[in-house]
Structure formats: C-alpha cells, structure tokens
mmCIF file of C-alpha atoms in Angstrom:
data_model
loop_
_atom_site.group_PDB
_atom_site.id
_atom_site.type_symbol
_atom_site.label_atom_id
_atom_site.label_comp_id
_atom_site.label_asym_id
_atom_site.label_seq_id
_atom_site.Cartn_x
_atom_site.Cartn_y
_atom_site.Cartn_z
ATOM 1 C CA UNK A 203 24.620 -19.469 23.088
ATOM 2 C CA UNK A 204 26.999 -22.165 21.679
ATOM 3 C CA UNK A 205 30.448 -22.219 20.163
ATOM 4 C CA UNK A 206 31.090 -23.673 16.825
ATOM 5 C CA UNK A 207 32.402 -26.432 18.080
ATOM 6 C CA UNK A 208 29.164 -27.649 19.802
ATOM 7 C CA UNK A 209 27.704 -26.754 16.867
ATOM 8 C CA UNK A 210 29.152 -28.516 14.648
ATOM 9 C CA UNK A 211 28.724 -31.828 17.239
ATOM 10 C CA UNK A 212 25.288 -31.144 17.642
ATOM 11 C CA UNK A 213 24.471 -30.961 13.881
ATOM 12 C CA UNK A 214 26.645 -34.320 12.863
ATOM 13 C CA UNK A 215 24.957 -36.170 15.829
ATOM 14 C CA UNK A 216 21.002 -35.056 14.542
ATOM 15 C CA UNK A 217 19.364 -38.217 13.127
ATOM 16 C CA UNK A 218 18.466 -37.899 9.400
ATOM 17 C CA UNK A 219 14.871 -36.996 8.484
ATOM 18 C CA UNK A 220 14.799 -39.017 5.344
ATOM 19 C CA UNK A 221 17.583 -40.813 3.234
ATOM 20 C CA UNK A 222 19.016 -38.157 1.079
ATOM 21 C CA UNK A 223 18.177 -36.983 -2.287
ATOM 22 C CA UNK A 224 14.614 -38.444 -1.088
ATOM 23 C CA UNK A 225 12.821 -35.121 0.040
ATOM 24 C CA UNK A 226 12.923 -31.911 1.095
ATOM 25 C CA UNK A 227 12.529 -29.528 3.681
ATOM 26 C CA UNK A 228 13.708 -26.715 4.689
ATOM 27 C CA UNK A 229 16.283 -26.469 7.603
ATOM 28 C CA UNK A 230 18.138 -23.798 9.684
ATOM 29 C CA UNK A 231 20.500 -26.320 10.815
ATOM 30 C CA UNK A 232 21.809 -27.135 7.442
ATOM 31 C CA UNK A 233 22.564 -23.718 6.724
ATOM 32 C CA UNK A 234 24.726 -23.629 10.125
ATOM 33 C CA UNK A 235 26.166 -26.339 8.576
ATOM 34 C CA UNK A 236 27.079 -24.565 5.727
ATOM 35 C CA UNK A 237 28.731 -21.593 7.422
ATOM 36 C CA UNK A 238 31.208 -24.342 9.288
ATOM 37 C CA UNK A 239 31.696 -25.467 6.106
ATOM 38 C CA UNK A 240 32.587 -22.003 4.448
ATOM 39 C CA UNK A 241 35.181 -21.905 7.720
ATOM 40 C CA UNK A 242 36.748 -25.151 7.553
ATOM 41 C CA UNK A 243 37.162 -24.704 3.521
ATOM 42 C CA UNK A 244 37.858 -20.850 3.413
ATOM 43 C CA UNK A 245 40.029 -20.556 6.450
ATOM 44 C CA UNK A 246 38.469 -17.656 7.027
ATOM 45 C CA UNK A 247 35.991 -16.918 10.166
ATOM 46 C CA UNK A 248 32.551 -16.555 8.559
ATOM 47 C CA UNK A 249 32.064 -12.942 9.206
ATOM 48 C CA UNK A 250 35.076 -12.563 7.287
ATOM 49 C CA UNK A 251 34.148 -14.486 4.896
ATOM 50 C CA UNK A 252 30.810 -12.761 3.862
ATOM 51 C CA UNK A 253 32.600 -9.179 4.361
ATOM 52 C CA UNK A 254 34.733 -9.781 1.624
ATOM 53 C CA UNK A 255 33.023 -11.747 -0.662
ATOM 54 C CA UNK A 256 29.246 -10.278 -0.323
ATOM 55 C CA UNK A 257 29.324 -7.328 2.045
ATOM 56 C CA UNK A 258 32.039 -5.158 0.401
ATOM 57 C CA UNK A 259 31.083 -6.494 -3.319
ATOM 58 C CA UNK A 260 27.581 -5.622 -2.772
ATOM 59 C CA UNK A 261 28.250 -2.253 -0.214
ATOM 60 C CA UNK A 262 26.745 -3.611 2.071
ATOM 61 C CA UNK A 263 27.460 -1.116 5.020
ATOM 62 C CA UNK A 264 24.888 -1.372 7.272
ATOM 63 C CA UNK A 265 24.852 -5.206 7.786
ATOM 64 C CA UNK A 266 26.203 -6.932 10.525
ATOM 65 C CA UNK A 267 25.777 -9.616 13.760
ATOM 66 C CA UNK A 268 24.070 -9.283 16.526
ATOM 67 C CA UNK A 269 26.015 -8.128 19.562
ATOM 68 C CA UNK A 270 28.546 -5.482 16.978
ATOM 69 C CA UNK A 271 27.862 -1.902 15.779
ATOM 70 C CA UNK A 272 29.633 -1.476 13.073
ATOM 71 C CA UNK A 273 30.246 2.023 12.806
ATOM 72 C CA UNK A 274 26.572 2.768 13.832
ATOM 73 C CA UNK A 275 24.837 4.636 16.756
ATOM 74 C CA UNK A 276 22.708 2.712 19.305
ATOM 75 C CA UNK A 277 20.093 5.191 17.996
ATOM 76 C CA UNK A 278 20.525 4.261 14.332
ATOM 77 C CA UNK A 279 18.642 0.821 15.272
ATOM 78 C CA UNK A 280 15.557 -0.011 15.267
ATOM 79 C CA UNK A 281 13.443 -0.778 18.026
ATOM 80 C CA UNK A 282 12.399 -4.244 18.386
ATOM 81 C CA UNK A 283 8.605 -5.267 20.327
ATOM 82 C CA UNK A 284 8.400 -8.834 19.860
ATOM 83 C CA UNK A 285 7.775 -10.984 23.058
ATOM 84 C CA UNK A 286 11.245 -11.360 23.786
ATOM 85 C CA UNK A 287 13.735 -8.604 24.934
ATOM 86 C CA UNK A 288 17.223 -9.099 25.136
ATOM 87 C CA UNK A 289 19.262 -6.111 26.364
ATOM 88 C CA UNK A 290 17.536 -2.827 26.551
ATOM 89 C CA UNK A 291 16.615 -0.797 24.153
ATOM 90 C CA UNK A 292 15.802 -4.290 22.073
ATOM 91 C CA UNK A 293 18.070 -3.924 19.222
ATOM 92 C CA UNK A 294 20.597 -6.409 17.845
ATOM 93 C CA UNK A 295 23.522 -4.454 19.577
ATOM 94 C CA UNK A 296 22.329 -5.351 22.276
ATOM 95 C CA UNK A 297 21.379 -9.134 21.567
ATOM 96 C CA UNK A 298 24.918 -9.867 22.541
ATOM 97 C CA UNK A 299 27.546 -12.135 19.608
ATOM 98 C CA UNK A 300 25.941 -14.368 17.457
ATOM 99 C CA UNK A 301 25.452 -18.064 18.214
ATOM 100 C CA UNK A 302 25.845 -20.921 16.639
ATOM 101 C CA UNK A 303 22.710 -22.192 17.057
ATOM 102 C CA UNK A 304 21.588 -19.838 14.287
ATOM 103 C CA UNK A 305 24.759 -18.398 12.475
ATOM 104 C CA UNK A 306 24.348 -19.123 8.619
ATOM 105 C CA UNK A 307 20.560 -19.024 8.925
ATOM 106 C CA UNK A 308 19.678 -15.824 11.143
ATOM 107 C CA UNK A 309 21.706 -13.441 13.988
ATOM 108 C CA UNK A 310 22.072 -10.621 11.446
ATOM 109 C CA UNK A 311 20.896 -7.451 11.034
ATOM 110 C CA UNK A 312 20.548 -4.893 7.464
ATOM 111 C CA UNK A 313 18.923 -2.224 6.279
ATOM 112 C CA UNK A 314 16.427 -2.179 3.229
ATOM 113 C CA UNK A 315 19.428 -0.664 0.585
ATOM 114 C CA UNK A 316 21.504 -3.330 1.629
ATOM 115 C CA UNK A 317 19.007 -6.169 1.471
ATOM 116 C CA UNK A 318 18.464 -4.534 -2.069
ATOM 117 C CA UNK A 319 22.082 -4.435 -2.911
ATOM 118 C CA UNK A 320 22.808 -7.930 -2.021
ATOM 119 C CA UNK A 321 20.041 -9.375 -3.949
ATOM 120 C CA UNK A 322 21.701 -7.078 -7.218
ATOM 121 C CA UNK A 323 24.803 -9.252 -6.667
ATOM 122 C CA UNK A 324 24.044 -12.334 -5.985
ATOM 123 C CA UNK A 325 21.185 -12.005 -9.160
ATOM 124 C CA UNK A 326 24.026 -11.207 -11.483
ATOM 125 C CA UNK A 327 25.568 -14.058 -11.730
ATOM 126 C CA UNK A 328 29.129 -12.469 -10.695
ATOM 127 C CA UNK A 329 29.316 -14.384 -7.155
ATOM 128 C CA UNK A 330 27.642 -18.071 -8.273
ATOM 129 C CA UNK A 331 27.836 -19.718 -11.142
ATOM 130 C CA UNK A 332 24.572 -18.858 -13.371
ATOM 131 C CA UNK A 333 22.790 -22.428 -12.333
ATOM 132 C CA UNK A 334 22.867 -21.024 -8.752
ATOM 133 C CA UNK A 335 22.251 -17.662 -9.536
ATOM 134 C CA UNK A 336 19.017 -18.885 -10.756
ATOM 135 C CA UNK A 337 17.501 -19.710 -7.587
ATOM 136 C CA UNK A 338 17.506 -16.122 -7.169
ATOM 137 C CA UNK A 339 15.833 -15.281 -9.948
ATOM 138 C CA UNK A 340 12.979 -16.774 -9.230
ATOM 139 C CA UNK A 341 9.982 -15.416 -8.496
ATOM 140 C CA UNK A 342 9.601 -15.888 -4.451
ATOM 141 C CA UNK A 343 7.852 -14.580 -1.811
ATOM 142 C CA UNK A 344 9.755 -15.233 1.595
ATOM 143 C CA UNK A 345 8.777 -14.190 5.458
ATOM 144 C CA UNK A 346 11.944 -13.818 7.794
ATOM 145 C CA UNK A 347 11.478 -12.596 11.570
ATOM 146 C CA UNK A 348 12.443 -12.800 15.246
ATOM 147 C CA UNK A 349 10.820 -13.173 18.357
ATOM 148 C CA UNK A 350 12.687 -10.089 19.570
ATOM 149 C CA UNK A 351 10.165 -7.622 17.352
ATOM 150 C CA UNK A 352 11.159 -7.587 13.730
ATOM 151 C CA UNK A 353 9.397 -8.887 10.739
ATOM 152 C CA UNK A 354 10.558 -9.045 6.919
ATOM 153 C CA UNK A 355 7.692 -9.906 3.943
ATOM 154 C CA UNK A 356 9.545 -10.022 0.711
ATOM 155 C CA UNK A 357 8.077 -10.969 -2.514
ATOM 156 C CA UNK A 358 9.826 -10.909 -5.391
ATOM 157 C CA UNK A 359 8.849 -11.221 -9.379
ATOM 158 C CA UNK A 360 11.000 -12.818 -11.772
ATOM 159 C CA UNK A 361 10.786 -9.723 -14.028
ATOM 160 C CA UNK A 362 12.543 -7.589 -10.946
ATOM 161 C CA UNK A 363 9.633 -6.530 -9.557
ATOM 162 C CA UNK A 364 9.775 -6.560 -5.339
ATOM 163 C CA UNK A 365 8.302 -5.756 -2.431
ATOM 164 C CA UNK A 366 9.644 -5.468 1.088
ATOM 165 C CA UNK A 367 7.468 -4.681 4.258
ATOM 166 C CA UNK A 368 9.382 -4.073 7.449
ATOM 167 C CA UNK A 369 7.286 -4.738 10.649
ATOM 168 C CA UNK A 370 8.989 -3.853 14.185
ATOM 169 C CA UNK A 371 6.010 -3.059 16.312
ATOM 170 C CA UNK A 372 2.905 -5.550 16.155
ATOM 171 C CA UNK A 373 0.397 -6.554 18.974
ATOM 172 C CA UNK A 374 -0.750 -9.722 17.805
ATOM 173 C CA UNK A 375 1.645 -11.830 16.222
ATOM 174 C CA UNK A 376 -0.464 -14.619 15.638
ATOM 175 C CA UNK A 377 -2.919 -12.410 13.522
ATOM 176 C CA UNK A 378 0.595 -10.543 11.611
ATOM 177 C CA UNK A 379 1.831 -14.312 10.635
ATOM 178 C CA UNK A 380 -1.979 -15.439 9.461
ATOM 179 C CA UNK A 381 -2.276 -12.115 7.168
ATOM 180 C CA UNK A 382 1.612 -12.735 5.754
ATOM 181 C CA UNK A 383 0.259 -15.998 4.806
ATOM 182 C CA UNK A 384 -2.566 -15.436 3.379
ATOM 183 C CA UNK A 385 -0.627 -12.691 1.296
ATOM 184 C CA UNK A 386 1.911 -15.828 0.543
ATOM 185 C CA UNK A 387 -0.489 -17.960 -1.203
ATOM 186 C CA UNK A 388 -2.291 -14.582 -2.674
ATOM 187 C CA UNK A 389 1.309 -14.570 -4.437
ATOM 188 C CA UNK A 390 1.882 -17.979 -5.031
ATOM 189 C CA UNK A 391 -1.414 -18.688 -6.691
ATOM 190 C CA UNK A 392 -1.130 -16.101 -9.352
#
C-alpha cells in the first residue's frame, strides 16, 4: 500500500516507453496518473470526485473501494477464490483502503446494474463531450479481474448489444484466461 504522494513520485520518476504521440499501450499507471490529476485539478479527493460526478448521476449505489461498505452487509459480497486472500471471508471489505498503486485503474468493487448504469451515462454524451463519449460507443470486448477471485468478460456491440459474465470461483486460472481469449478474438474477428 502507498500514499498518493509516493505515487505520484513513483509515476513522474518511471522512464518513458517511447517518445510520445509515437505508440501505444495500455497502462495502469497512467490512469493513476489521471486520478492525481482529477485531485490536484478538482480539489476534490477522488472518491469524491467520482461520487458526485458518476456515482450519484448514474445511481450507482452499490459501487465503492476496497476496504469501505457502503451501506452494505459483509454478506451482501461476494466471495472471492482467486490465489490470493486478503482478510477473511475474501471480499473487498475486507481488502483493506485502496492504494495508490492501483487507484484510477482497479481497487473498486460494483454490481452488474451499476456497471450497466454507468456505461448508460457515460454513452450519452451528458458527462464527456461527444468525441469522448465515442470511445464508449464502440464496439469492445474487455476482460477485468483480480488475483483475489473475481473475473469480469464484457463485450459490448456498437448497436447496444452486451454481455457480462461474472466469474468468482475458478480452479484453473490459466485455462479461464486462455478460453476469455479465445472468446476475445472470436469477437474481434467478426
């Protein structure tokens, strides 16, 4: 666990990977990044920030950070079996605050309505401006997880058509990520 500050000293002190506007890759670090920035230009802590600007727009009310409840029983989680257990039961409650090392790109929990009521907001061009919006609109298909049990497959068609798939109990996580994959490019080649 870090503080922002650390953060923020790591990230600035990471050599680059390329000269910019050369490539691209994807990067949780950047996206840390970007929730200093949203502090240092908001003013506003970043859980504050996305409360009032995403959570409560979209009603989003069963979102939130590891380590908080947020009006919820422990028994309203679910149950995490990936290969690493923090706090017992495994559920983000328990996963103690959010760090720095992945705020902005991870350390969050939702539930399927809310995932589905974000993505309504931030595809209706009410939050970005419509050139942003766009990359939204796309059609995608994404895998998010964490080593502590929980798996998210999401593919989504530019005519609204989507797909979630939830996993929080697997055996063989190698075999899980080589079937997602091969559902990717199933996706991506159509």
């Amino acid at each position: 666990w870090v503080d922002r500050k650390t953060a923020e000293e790591r990230i600035l002190n990471l050599p680059l990977l390329f000269e910019p506007g050369t490539d691209r890759k994807h990067s949780h670090t950047a996206f840390g990044l970007l929730a200093i920035l949203v502090e240092k230009i908001s003013g506003m802590s970043y859980e504050e920030y996305l409360q009032r600007y995403f959570f409560e727009s979209a009603t989003m009310n069963s979102t939130g950070n590891y380590g908080e409840l947020r009006s919820r029983s422990l028994e309203d989680f679910a149950v995490g079996s990936g290969p690493q257990f923090v706090g017992l039961p495994n559920i983000p409650p328990n996963w103690g605050p959010t760090s720095w090392l992945v705020k902005g790109s991870g350390g969050m929990y939702s539930s399927l309505p809310d995932l589905l009521n974000f993505y309504k907001l931030v595809r209706a061009d009410e939050v970005f401006e419509e050139k942003y919006s766009q990359q939204f609109k796309k059609s995608s298909v994404t895998l998010d997880g964490s080593d502590r049990g929980f798996e998210l497959f999401n593919i989504y068609e530019s005519d609204g058509d989507q797909l979630y798939l939830f996993l929080n109990s697997h055996v063989d996580r190698m075999e899980m990520m080589k079937l997602f994959r091969s559902l990717e490019v199933l996706m991506i080649e159509e």
